[in-house]
Short mmCIF file of C-alpha atoms in Angstrom, two decimals:
data_model
loop_
_atom_site.label_atom_id
_atom_site.label_comp_id
_atom_site.label_asym_id
_atom_site.label_seq_id
_atom_site.Cartn_x
_atom_site.Cartn_y
_atom_site.Cartn_z
CA MET Y 162 0.00 0.00 0.00
CA LYS Y 163 2.81 2.39 0.90
CA ARG Y 164 4.50 1.63 -2.46
CA ILE Y 165 1.27 2.39 -4.38
CA PHE Y 166 0.82 5.64 -2.42
CA PHE Y 167 4.44 6.64 -3.11
CA MET Y 168 4.11 5.92 -6.84
CA THR Y 169 0.88 7.94 -6.99
CA ILE Y 170 2.61 10.94 -5.37
CA CYS Y 171 5.51 10.64 -7.85
CA CYS Y 172 3.17 10.57 -10.83
CA LEU Y 173 1.29 13.62 -9.56
CA SER Y 174 4.58 15.48 -9.02
CA ILE Y 175 5.78 14.69 -12.56
CA LEU Y 176 2.43 15.81 -13.99
CA LEU Y 177 2.50 19.10 -12.06
CA CYS Y 178 6.10 19.78 -13.13
CA SER Y 179 5.16 19.09 -16.74
CA CYS Y 180 2.25 21.54 -16.55
CA SER Y 181 4.52 24.16 -14.99
CA LEU Y 182 7.09 23.79 -17.77
CA GLN Y 183 4.41 24.04 -20.42
CA LYS Y 184 3.17 27.26 -18.88
CA LYS Y 185 6.66 28.79 -18.90
CA GLU Y 186 7.20 27.84 -22.54
CA GLU Y 187 4.10 29.61 -23.88
CA ILE Y 188 4.74 31.07 -27.32
CA PRO Y 189 3.71 34.73 -27.86
CA THR Y 190 0.62 35.24 -30.00
CA SER Y 191 1.57 35.79 -33.64
CA CYS Y 192 -0.07 38.56 -35.70
CA ALA Y 193 -0.26 39.63 -39.33
CA ILE Y 194 0.14 43.33 -40.13
CA SER Y 195 -3.54 43.48 -41.07
CA ASP Y 196 -4.46 42.34 -37.52
CA PHE Y 197 -3.18 45.51 -35.84
CA PRO Y 198 -5.78 48.16 -34.93
CA GLU Y 199 -5.66 51.69 -36.37
CA THR Y 200 -5.75 53.20 -32.88
CA TYR Y 201 -5.15 51.94 -29.36
CA ILE Y 202 -6.66 53.55 -26.24
CA SER Y 203 -5.84 52.57 -22.66
CA GLU Y 204 -4.92 54.23 -19.38
CA THR Y 205 -3.10 53.44 -16.15
CA GLU Y 206 -2.26 55.72 -13.22
CA ASN Y 207 0.49 57.70 -15.00
CA VAL Y 208 0.37 56.43 -18.59
CA ARG Y 209 -2.31 57.14 -21.18
CA PHE Y 210 -2.43 55.56 -24.63
CA GLU Y 211 -4.23 57.60 -27.29
CA THR Y 212 -2.08 55.99 -29.91
CA ASP Y 213 -2.28 56.00 -33.70
CA LEU Y 214 -0.68 52.88 -35.19
CA ILE Y 215 1.27 53.38 -38.43
CA VAL Y 216 2.27 50.31 -40.42
CA GLY Y 217 3.15 51.72 -43.86
CA ASN Y 218 0.88 52.33 -46.84
CA ASP Y 219 2.20 49.50 -49.02
CA SER Y 220 3.05 46.97 -46.34
CA PRO Y 221 2.58 43.32 -47.32
CA LYS Y 222 0.76 40.82 -45.11
CA GLY Y 223 4.06 39.65 -43.64
CA LEU Y 224 7.54 41.10 -43.22
CA LEU Y 225 10.72 39.39 -44.37
CA ARG Y 226 13.93 39.51 -42.38
CA GLY Y 227 16.84 41.27 -44.01
CA LYS Y 228 20.29 42.81 -43.80
CA ALA Y 229 21.33 46.45 -44.16
CA ILE Y 230 24.65 46.93 -45.93
CA SER Y 231 26.72 50.11 -45.73
CA GLY Y 232 28.10 51.89 -48.77
CA ASN Y 233 24.90 52.34 -50.80
CA LEU Y 234 25.57 55.95 -51.83
CA SER Y 235 27.00 56.29 -55.32
CA LEU Y 236 28.02 59.94 -55.39
CA LYS Y 237 30.11 62.08 -57.66
CA SER Y 238 32.79 63.04 -55.15
CA SER Y 239 34.33 65.45 -57.67
CA THR Y 240 31.26 67.71 -57.46
CA PRO Y 241 32.13 71.03 -55.71
CA ASP Y 242 30.69 71.54 -52.21
CA LEU Y 243 29.93 67.81 -51.85
CA TYR Y 244 31.15 65.99 -48.73
CA VAL Y 245 30.87 62.20 -48.53
CA GLN Y 246 31.91 59.80 -45.78
CA ASP Y 247 30.63 56.19 -45.68
CA ASP Y 248 26.80 56.51 -45.77
CA TYR Y 249 26.73 60.23 -44.96
CA MET Y 250 26.41 62.93 -47.61
CA ASP Y 251 26.29 66.72 -47.38
CA TYR Y 252 25.84 69.01 -50.39
CA SER Y 253 25.52 72.82 -50.58
CA SER Y 254 25.16 74.83 -53.77
CA ASP Y 255 26.59 77.86 -51.95
CA ASN Y 256 27.99 78.59 -48.48
CA ILE Y 257 25.15 81.01 -47.71
CA TRP Y 258 22.69 78.10 -47.60
CA LYS Y 259 24.58 76.15 -44.92
CA GLU Y 260 23.61 78.53 -42.13
CA LYS Y 261 20.07 78.97 -43.44
CA PHE Y 262 19.64 75.20 -43.61
CA ASP Y 263 20.59 74.74 -39.94
CA THR Y 264 18.13 77.49 -38.95
CA TYR Y 265 15.27 76.01 -40.97
CA ILE Y 266 15.94 72.50 -39.63
CA THR Y 267 15.52 73.84 -36.08
CA GLN Y 268 12.41 75.88 -36.91
CA LYS Y 269 10.53 73.79 -39.43
CA VAL Y 270 11.15 70.07 -38.83
CA THR Y 271 8.37 68.84 -36.55
CA ARG Y 272 5.98 65.89 -36.30
CA ASP Y 273 3.25 68.16 -37.72
CA MET Y 274 4.93 68.79 -41.08
CA ALA Y 275 2.64 68.47 -44.09
CA GLN Y 276 2.45 65.00 -45.61
CA SER Y 277 1.56 65.80 -49.24
CA PHE Y 278 4.20 67.95 -50.95
CA ASP Y 279 3.60 66.39 -54.38
CA GLU Y 280 -0.14 67.14 -54.34
CA GLY Y 281 0.43 70.84 -53.66
CA SER Y 282 3.35 71.12 -56.07
CA PRO Y 283 2.84 68.76 -59.03
CA GLY Y 284 6.03 67.93 -60.87
CA GLU Y 285 8.34 69.34 -58.21
CA LEU Y 286 9.40 65.94 -56.89
CA GLU Y 287 10.55 64.91 -60.35
CA ASN Y 288 12.62 68.09 -60.57
CA ILE Y 289 14.14 67.44 -57.13
CA GLU Y 290 15.08 63.90 -58.15
CA LYS Y 291 16.69 65.32 -61.30
CA CYS Y 292 18.70 67.87 -59.27
CA LEU Y 293 19.90 65.18 -56.85
CA GLY Y 294 20.72 62.92 -59.78
CA THR Y 295 23.33 65.43 -60.94
CA ILE Y 296 25.39 64.59 -57.83
CA GLY Y 297 24.65 60.88 -57.99
CA VAL Y 298 21.84 60.57 -55.39
CA SER Y 299 18.87 58.30 -56.17
CA GLY Y 300 16.31 56.04 -54.51
CA ILE Y 301 15.23 58.40 -51.71
CA ASP Y 302 11.64 58.74 -50.50
CA ILE Y 303 10.43 62.30 -49.77
CA GLN Y 304 7.66 62.10 -47.14
CA LYS Y 305 7.09 65.52 -45.58
CA ALA Y 306 7.43 69.20 -46.46
CA ALA Y 307 7.37 72.54 -44.68
CA LYS Y 308 6.81 75.81 -46.56
CA ILE Y 309 9.52 78.40 -45.95
CA GLU Y 310 7.87 81.80 -46.14
CA GLU Y 311 11.22 83.60 -45.99
CA GLU Y 312 12.25 82.20 -49.39
CA GLN Y 313 10.70 82.43 -52.84
CA ASN Y 314 9.01 79.09 -53.51
CA GLY Y 315 11.00 77.61 -50.61
CA TYR Y 316 10.48 74.21 -48.98
CA LEU Y 317 12.25 72.11 -46.40
CA LEU Y 318 11.73 68.45 -47.28
CA THR Y 319 12.38 65.35 -45.20
CA GLY Y 320 12.25 61.67 -46.01
CA ARG Y 321 13.34 58.20 -44.94
CA GLN Y 322 14.61 55.05 -46.53
CA THR Y 323 12.08 52.20 -46.49
CA SER Y 324 12.04 48.44 -46.97
CA GLN Y 325 8.78 46.59 -47.75
CA GLY Y 326 6.96 49.84 -47.04
CA ILE Y 327 8.44 50.04 -43.52
CA PRO Y 328 10.79 52.91 -42.51
CA ILE Y 329 14.41 52.09 -41.70
CA ILE Y 330 15.76 53.89 -38.63
CA ASP Y 331 19.23 54.17 -37.15
CA PRO Y 332 19.08 54.32 -33.31
CA PHE Y 333 21.94 56.85 -33.23
CA TYR Y 334 19.64 59.54 -34.66
CA LEU Y 335 16.74 58.84 -32.29
CA ARG Y 336 18.35 61.20 -29.78
CA SER Y 337 16.54 63.89 -31.75
CA THR Y 338 12.73 63.91 -31.93
CA GLU Y 339 12.79 65.67 -35.30
CA ASP Y 340 10.82 63.10 -37.27
CA ALA Y 341 12.95 60.19 -35.97
CA GLY Y 342 16.13 61.89 -37.11
CA ALA Y 343 14.76 62.65 -40.62
CA PRO Y 344 17.75 61.02 -42.37
CA VAL Y 345 16.95 62.69 -45.71
CA ARG Y 346 16.81 66.51 -45.52
CA ILE Y 347 16.58 68.86 -48.49
CA LEU Y 348 16.34 72.65 -48.79
CA TYR Y 349 14.57 73.38 -52.08
CA VAL Y 350 14.26 77.03 -53.17
CA ASP Y 351 12.95 78.50 -56.42
CA GLY Y 352 13.26 75.25 -58.35
CA GLU Y 353 16.76 74.34 -57.13
CA VAL Y 354 18.22 72.05 -54.46
CA LYS Y 355 20.24 74.51 -52.39
CA LYS Y 356 21.24 72.07 -49.67
CA ALA Y 357 20.89 68.30 -49.30
CA GLN Y 358 21.89 66.09 -46.41
CA ILE Y 359 21.60 62.29 -46.16
CA LEU Y 360 22.48 60.99 -42.69
CA TYR Y 361 22.46 57.32 -43.73
CA ASN Y 362 21.43 55.19 -46.68
CA TYR Y 363 21.76 51.38 -46.76
CA LYS Y 364 21.64 48.72 -49.42
CA ILE Y 365 18.90 46.28 -48.35
CA LYS Y 366 19.14 42.52 -48.81
CA SER Y 367 15.86 40.78 -47.98
CA GLU Y 368 15.81 37.15 -46.82
CA ASN Y 369 13.17 34.47 -47.34
CA THR Y 370 12.41 34.12 -43.61
CA GLU Y 371 9.23 35.83 -42.45
CA VAL Y 372 9.19 37.83 -39.21
CA SER Y 373 6.69 36.63 -36.61
CA LEU Y 374 5.04 39.71 -35.07
CA VAL Y 375 3.52 39.50 -31.59
CA ASP Y 376 0.11 40.82 -30.59
CA PHE Y 377 0.04 44.57 -29.86
CA GLU Y 378 -1.33 43.95 -26.36
CA GLU Y 379 1.98 42.23 -25.51
CA ILE Y 380 3.88 45.24 -26.89
CA VAL Y 381 1.82 47.57 -24.70
CA ALA Y 382 2.33 45.35 -21.63
CA SER Y 383 6.09 45.57 -22.11
CA LEU Y 384 6.00 49.38 -22.34
CA LYS Y 385 3.72 49.65 -19.30
CA LYS Y 386 6.09 47.41 -17.32
CA HIS Y 387 8.95 49.78 -18.15
CA PHE Y 388 7.03 52.84 -16.96
CA ASP Y 389 5.92 51.02 -13.79
CA SER Y 390 9.61 50.57 -12.91
CA ILE Y 391 10.26 54.33 -13.05
CA LEU Y 392 9.94 55.98 -9.63
CA THR Y 393 8.30 59.25 -10.66
CA ASP Y 394 4.97 61.05 -10.59
CA ASN Y 395 5.42 62.30 -14.16
CA ARG Y 396 2.63 61.61 -16.63
CA TYR Y 397 3.14 60.01 -20.05
CA MET Y 398 0.98 60.35 -23.16
CA ILE Y 399 1.65 57.80 -25.93
CA ASN Y 400 0.74 59.61 -29.17
CA GLU Y 401 2.01 57.36 -31.93
CA ALA Y 402 3.40 53.89 -32.61
CA GLU Y 403 5.08 53.20 -35.95
CA LEU Y 404 6.24 49.82 -37.19
CA CYS Y 405 9.88 50.22 -38.31
CA PHE Y 406 13.05 48.32 -39.05
CA MET Y 407 15.81 49.35 -36.63
CA ILE Y 408 19.43 48.83 -37.66
CA ASP Y 409 21.36 46.70 -35.15
CA VAL Y 410 24.46 48.90 -34.99
CA ASN Y 411 26.11 46.55 -32.46
CA MET Y 412 26.92 44.10 -35.24
CA GLY Y 413 29.78 44.16 -37.77
CA LYS Y 414 31.02 47.28 -39.46
CA SER Y 415 29.37 46.94 -42.87
CA MET Y 416 26.39 44.55 -42.52
CA TYR Y 417 23.60 44.79 -39.93
CA ASP Y 418 20.42 42.94 -38.97
CA MET Y 419 17.17 44.85 -39.47
CA VAL Y 420 15.18 44.39 -36.24
CA PRO Y 421 11.38 45.00 -36.41
CA VAL Y 422 10.31 47.44 -33.68
CA TRP Y 423 7.35 49.54 -32.65
CA LEU Y 424 8.66 53.09 -32.30
CA PHE Y 425 6.57 55.01 -29.76
CA THR Y 426 6.41 58.82 -29.68
CA ILE Y 427 5.89 59.82 -26.04
CA GLN Y 428 5.12 63.13 -24.37
CA GLU Y 429 6.22 63.42 -20.74
CA THR Y 430 4.69 66.02 -18.38
CA THR Y 431 6.17 66.82 -14.96
CA ASN Y 432 4.33 68.02 -11.83
CA ILE Y 433 5.20 71.62 -12.74
CA ASN Y 434 3.88 71.09 -16.29
CA GLU Y 435 7.25 70.97 -18.02
CA GLN Y 436 7.07 68.85 -21.15
CA ARG Y 437 9.45 66.92 -23.36
CA GLU Y 438 9.03 64.44 -26.20
CA PHE Y 439 11.07 61.29 -26.67
CA TYR Y 440 11.05 57.82 -28.23
CA GLU Y 441 10.79 54.30 -26.87
CA ALA Y 442 11.27 51.18 -28.99
CA ILE Y 443 9.77 47.74 -28.32
CA ARG Y 444 10.77 44.79 -30.50
CA ALA Y 445 7.80 43.76 -32.63
CA ASP Y 446 8.88 40.11 -32.71
CA THR Y 447 9.66 39.54 -29.01
CA ALA Y 448 7.98 42.44 -27.13
CA LYS Y 449 11.31 43.24 -25.46
CA ARG Y 450 12.29 46.87 -24.86
CA VAL Y 451 15.20 48.21 -26.91
CA VAL Y 452 17.52 50.53 -24.96
CA ILE Y 453 18.19 53.67 -27.03
CA GLU Y 454 21.45 55.17 -25.82
#
């Protein structure tokens, strides 16, 4: 009888251990891009989500993993006033525009920049591409524009490199909240490119492996957990979440993994109503927070 009782206890123990292990090994819920909501609303004590989700206009149902390779710029280094180093390019038609460009970047580049430059100025984008082509720049995607009243027919344009309809971001430039670093910046005045700056531009090599994206609720839970660990009474408003590829700059010098992340735009308000805006990134495939240094 004692032996039967002992064996019964052993079997129960093994069964309970097996259940416990199965619980720990739960696989995160997988989602297609089409499964994500357009907006997400939620609130805790100090954190409020009134969040627009942006997943790219031409995004496919699934995302493929890929590599980002340095050295994609094919520029005419003999062109006067053109500076090139690795994936960085800076061009000025005249020295007078360098100072103006820095001023307009500070004043005009915001999250609220107009989205439809081509609609208001038909044919201008083709002319800009032609102007950039004279110095060997191609394959950029102009996304936003700000009218510069101080100049005749003046615009400050920004854009980003994309892959599969998803923006590519370099974490180094996320220290600035100017449109996630706005890696493509162009000063266009009276039908001419007066100043152009490309902070980075990669050659993209897509792979055949599809990225498994986790449910957005798990992404939100990870971000909430981070804010719960901060000992502060500050309040946080989550305005926007954009699905992006982040370059893993911790890898080799010339080839990098493209990590899918949700890039959150966050407004922080202190007890004395001081405000600042910053970014947080949560991996879209694992729901783990990415530390942006």
